[in-house]
XYZ file of C-alpha atoms in Angstrom:
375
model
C -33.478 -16.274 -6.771
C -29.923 -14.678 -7.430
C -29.518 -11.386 -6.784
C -28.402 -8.884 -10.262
C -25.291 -7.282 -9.340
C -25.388 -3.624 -9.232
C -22.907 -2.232 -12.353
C -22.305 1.175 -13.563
C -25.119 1.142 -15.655
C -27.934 1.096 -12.824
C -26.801 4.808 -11.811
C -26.920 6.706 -15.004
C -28.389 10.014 -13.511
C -25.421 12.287 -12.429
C -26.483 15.806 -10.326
C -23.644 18.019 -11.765
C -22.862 19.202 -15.375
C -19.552 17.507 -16.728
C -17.877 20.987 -16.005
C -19.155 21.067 -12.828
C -17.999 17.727 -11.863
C -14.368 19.164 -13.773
C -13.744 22.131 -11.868
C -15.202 19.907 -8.178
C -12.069 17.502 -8.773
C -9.809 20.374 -9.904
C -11.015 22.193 -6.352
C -11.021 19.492 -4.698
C -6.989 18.556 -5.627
C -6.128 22.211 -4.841
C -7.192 22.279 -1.552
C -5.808 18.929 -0.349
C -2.481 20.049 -2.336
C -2.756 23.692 -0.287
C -3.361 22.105 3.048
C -0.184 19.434 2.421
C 2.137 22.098 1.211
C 1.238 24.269 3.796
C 1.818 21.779 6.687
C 5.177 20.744 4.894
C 6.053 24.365 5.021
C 5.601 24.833 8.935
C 7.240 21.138 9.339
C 10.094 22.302 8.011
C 10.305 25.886 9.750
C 9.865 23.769 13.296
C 13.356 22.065 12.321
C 14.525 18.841 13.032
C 17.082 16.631 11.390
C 17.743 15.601 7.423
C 15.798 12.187 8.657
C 12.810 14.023 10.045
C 12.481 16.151 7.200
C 12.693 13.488 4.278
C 10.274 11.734 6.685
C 7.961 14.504 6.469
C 8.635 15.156 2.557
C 7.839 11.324 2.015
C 4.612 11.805 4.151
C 3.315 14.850 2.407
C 3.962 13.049 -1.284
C 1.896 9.800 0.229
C -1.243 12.183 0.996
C -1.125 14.392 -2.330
C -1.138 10.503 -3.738
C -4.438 10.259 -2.614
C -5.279 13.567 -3.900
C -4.059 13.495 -6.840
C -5.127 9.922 -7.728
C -8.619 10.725 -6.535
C -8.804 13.919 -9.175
C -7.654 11.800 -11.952
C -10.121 9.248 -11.506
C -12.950 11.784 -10.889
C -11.813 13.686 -13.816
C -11.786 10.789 -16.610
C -14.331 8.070 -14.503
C -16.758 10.851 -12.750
C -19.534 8.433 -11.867
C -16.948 5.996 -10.013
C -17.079 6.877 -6.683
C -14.034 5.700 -5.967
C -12.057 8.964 -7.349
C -14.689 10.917 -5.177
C -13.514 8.697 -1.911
C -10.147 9.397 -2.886
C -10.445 13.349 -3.149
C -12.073 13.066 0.367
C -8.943 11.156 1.834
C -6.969 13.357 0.142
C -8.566 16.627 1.980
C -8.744 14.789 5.294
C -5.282 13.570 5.277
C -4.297 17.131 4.205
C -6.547 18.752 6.975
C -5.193 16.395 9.706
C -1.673 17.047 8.227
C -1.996 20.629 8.583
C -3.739 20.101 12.277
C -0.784 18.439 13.072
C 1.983 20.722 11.942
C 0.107 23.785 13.110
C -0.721 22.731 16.516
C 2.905 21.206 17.290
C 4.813 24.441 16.070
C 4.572 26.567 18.696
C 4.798 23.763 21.360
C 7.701 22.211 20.189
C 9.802 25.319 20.649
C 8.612 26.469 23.839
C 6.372 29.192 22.109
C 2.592 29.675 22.976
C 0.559 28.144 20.822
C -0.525 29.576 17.946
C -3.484 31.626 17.120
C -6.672 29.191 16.437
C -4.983 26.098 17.540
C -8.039 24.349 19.606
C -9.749 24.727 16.461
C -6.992 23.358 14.082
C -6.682 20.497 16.667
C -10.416 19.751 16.900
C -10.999 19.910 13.177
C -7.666 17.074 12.479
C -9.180 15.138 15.453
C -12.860 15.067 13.686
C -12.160 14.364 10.741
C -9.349 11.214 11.066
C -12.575 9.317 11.782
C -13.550 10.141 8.206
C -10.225 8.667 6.813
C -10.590 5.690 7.959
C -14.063 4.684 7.501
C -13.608 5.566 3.718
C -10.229 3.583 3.386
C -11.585 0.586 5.632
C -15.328 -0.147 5.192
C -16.313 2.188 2.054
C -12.908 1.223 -0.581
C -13.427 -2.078 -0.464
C -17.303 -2.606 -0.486
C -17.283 0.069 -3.781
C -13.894 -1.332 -5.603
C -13.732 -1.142 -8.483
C -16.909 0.235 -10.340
C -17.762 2.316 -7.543
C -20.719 0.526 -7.084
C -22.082 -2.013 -4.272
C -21.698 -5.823 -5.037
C -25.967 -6.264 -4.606
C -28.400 -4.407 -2.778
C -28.359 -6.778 -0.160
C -24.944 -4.666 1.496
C -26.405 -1.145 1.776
C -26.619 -2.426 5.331
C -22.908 -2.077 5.710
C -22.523 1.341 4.022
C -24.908 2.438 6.568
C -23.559 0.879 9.595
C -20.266 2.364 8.397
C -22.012 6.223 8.022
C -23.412 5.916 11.471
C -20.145 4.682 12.979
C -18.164 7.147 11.436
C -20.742 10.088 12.346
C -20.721 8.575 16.017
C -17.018 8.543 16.330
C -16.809 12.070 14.772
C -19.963 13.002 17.572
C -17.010 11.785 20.428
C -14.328 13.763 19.346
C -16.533 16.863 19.299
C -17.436 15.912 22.969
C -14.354 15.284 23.911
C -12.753 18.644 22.816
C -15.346 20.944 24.300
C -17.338 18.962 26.851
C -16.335 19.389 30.252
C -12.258 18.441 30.801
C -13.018 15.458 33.442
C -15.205 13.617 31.021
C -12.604 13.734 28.540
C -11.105 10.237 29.270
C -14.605 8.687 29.362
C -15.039 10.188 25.540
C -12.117 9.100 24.303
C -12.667 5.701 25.965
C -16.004 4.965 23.822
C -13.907 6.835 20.961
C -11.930 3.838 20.777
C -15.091 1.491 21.188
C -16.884 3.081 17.995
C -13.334 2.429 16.309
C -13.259 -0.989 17.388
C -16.954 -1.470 16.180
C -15.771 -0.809 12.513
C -13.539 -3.884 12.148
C -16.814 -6.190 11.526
C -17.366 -3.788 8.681
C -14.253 -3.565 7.386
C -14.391 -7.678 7.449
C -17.932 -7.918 5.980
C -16.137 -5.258 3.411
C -13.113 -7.919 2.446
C -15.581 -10.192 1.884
C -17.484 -8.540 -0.451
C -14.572 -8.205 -2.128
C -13.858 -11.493 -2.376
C -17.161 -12.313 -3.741
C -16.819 -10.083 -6.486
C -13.769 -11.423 -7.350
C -15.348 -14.710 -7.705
C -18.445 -13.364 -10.075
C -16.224 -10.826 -11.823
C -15.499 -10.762 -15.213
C -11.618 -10.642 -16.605
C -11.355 -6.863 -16.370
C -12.729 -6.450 -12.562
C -10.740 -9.707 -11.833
C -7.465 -7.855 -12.649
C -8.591 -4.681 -11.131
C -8.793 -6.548 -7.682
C -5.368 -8.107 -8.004
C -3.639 -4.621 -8.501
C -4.976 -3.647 -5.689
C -4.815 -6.619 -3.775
C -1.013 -6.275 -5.498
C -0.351 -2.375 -3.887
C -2.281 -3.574 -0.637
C 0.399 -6.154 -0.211
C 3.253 -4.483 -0.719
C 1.996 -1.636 1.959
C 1.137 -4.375 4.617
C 4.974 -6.457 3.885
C 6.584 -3.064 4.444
C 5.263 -2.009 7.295
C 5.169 -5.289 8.960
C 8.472 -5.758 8.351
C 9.433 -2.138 9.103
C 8.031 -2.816 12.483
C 9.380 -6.082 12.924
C 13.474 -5.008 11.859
C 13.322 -1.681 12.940
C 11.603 -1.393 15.617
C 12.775 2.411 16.305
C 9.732 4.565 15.101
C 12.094 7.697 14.685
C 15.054 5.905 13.206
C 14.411 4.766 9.537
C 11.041 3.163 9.532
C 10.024 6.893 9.526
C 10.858 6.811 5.619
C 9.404 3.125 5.153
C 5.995 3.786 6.206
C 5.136 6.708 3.625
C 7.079 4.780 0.743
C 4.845 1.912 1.681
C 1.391 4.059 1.820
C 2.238 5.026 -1.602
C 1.730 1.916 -3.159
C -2.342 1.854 -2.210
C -2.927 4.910 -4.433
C -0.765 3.750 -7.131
C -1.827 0.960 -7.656
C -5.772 1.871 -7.351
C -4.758 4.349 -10.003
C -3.304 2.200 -12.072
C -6.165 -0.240 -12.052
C -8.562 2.153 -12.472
C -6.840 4.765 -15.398
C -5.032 1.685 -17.005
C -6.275 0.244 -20.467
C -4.153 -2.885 -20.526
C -4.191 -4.539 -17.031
C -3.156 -7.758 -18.130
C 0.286 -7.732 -17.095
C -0.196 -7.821 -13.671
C -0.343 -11.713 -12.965
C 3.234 -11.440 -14.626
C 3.969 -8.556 -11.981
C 2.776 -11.156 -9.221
C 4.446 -13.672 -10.064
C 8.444 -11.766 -10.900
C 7.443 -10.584 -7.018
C 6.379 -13.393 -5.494
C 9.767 -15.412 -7.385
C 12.454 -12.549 -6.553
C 11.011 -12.135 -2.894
C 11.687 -15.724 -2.286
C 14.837 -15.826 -4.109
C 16.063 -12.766 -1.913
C 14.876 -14.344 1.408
C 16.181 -17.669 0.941
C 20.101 -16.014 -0.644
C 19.861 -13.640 2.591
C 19.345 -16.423 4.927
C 22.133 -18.891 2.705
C 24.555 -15.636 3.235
C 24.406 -15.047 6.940
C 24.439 -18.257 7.506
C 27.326 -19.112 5.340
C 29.288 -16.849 7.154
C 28.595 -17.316 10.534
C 29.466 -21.065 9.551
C 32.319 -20.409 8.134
C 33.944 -18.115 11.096
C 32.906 -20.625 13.201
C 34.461 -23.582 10.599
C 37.555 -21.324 9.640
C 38.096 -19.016 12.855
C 41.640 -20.693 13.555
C 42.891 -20.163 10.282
C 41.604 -16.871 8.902
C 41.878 -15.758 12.808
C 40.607 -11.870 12.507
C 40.373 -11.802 8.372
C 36.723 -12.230 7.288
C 37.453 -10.722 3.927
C 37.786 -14.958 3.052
C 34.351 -15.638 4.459
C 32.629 -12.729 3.132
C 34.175 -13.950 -0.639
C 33.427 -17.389 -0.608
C 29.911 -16.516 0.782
C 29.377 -14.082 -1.973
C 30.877 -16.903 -4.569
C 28.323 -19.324 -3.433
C 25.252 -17.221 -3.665
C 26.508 -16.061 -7.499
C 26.461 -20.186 -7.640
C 23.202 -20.856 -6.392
C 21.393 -17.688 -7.663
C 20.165 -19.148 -11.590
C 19.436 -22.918 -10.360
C 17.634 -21.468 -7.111
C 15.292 -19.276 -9.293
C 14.357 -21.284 -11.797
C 13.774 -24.006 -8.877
C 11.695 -21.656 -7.334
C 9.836 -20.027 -10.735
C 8.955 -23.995 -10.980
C 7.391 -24.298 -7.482
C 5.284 -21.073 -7.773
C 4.044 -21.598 -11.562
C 3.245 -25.497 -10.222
C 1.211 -24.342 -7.136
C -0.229 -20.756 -8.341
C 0.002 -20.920 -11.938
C -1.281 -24.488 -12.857
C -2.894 -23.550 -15.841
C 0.369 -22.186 -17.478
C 2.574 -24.882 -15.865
C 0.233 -27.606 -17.063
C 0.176 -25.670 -20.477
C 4.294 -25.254 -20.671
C 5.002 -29.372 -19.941
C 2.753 -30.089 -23.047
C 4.472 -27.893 -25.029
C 7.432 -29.016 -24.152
C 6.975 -32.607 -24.037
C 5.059 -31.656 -27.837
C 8.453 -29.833 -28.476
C 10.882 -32.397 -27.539
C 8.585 -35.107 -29.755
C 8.748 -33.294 -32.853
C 12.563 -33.201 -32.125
C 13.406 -36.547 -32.134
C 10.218 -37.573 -34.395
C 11.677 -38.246 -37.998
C 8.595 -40.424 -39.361
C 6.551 -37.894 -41.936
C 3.350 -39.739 -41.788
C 3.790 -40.357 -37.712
C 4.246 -36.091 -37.749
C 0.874 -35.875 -39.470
């Protein structure tokens, strides 16, 4: 017998008065905006170079994302828990933020550290653990009702609970136990960490499965974030892949492309009209292409061309560069719609199918001049 899936409707009972639950996600985004500003503040005082600091800028607007995403949704959608996992990130990231910043400042001039800063460290440290067991395991499993897919995956929320408590147990140990057992802590640190990637898995699958039973609301829910998800993962990837300095500017790329989780859970969340985002997929998935393939077409063209030409233009590339630029103006408009055609024919059947017939309808009533033969 199938299993009912669990909707917003099976947990009507809230614990806190709508104020209550008002002035928790107004608390809540004032302390993860307090801790963030603060560490930005002593980020900046600790110096470092115009890249560093729009590095850290970038960084601090990527965690009050979470934040501040998390508020709104707890604020307009209090029963998802979603907005309540997202005003947890948003403290932890701010806490581990801060930890950072305050623990580094005095270091990284040559001062002593400063006062509290085994604590500061120990608390950041603890609760990182938290972070990522709630982005991981817990955001996927609950998108995007807040509610598990059936009963039957409580099992992985509490897997993920004990993991996370576990990992948070090591970090405790490894702080204040004694200081030649601190390798061995860390060590099975890393284990417990390890041990969440079968959740995070069973998590993505769950996922999927919802996908499959959702109706058309959920269904475009899971591409936006599915959408945001991919954007963050190209971006990085690709950050690590072209520039593989991590202090030159992949600093900026990485909190650019952490921004685009929140946004675009908060989009499919807060937004009425979500319809437009197979449009969205599809512009992307046709411009990325389209980009790609002129890049490659460009460089190649000219290292062709220097090659074809070098005798003749001898040290002048300005030729190369212009017919090179000429040829990809050329091939821009027949290469798109070439490629619109292959994505709509292998993603978008449906609508490809559906624009032939009305086409091929089109073109018939064109040349059709027999009345009775139009009827």
């Amino acid at each position: 017998m199938r299993e009912e899936l669990i909707t917003p409707m099976s947990s009507e009972r809230t614990f806190l008065s709508p104020r209550a639950t008002r002035s928790l996600a107004w608390a809540a985004w004032g302390i993860c905006i307090l801790l963030i500003f603060s560490a930005l503040t002593i980020w900046f005082l600790g110096g470092g170079n115009p890249l560093q600091h729009a590095s850290v800028l970038l960084i601090s607007i990527a965690f009050a994302c979470f934040g501040t995403v998390g508020a709104l949704i707890a604020l307009q959608r209090p029963k998802n828990t979603i907005g309540w996992i997202f005003c947890l990130v948003g403290i932890g990231t701010g806490i581990t933020d801060f930890s950072g910043a305050y623990t580094s400042f005095g270091t990284a001039h040559g001062h002593v550290l400063l006062p509290g800063s085994g604590i500061v460290s120990w608390l950041g440290d603890t609760i990182w653990p938290l972070n990522w067991g709630l982005m991981l395991v817990f955001l996927p499993l609950l998108f995007p009702n807040g509610q598990l897919l059936t009963r039957r995956w409580r099992i992985v929320s509490w897997l993920a609970v004990m993991l996370i408590l576990l990992s948070m147990l090591t970090s405790q140990l490894a702080h204040f136990g004694p200081a030649s057992s601190d390798s061995s802590w860390n060590d099975l640190g890393s284990l417990i960490n390890l041990l969440e990637l079968p959740l995070t898995i069973a998590a993505l699958i769950s996922l999927i499965l919802r996908f499959r039973r959702a109706r058309e609301r959920e269904r475009q829910q899971i591409k936006w974030l599915t959408y945001g998800t991919t954007i963050m993962a190209t971006l990085i990837v690709g950050g690590v892949l072209l520039l593989p300095d991590p202090n030159g500017l992949f600093q900026l790329i990485f909190p650019v492309a952490i921004i685009c989780l929140p946004l675009s859970i908060g989009i499919s969340i807060l937004r009425h009209q979500l319809y437009n985002i197979d449009v969205l997929i599809n512009r992307t998935l046709v411009y990325a292409t389209l980009t790609a393939l002129l890049a490659l077409i460009y460089f190649g063209l000219i290292f062709a061309l220097q090659d074809l030409l070098g005798g003749i233009i001898k040290s002048n590339n300005d030729v190369v560069i212009v017919i090179s630029t000429l040829s990809i103006a050329a091939l821009f408009q027949p290469l798109r719609a070439r490629i619109q055609r292959v994505i709509d024919r292998r993603f978008y059947r449906q609508k490809y199918d559906a624009a032939r017939t009305l086409a091929a309808f089109s073109a018939t009533l064109r040349d059709e001049v027999d009345l009775h033969q139009l009827r």
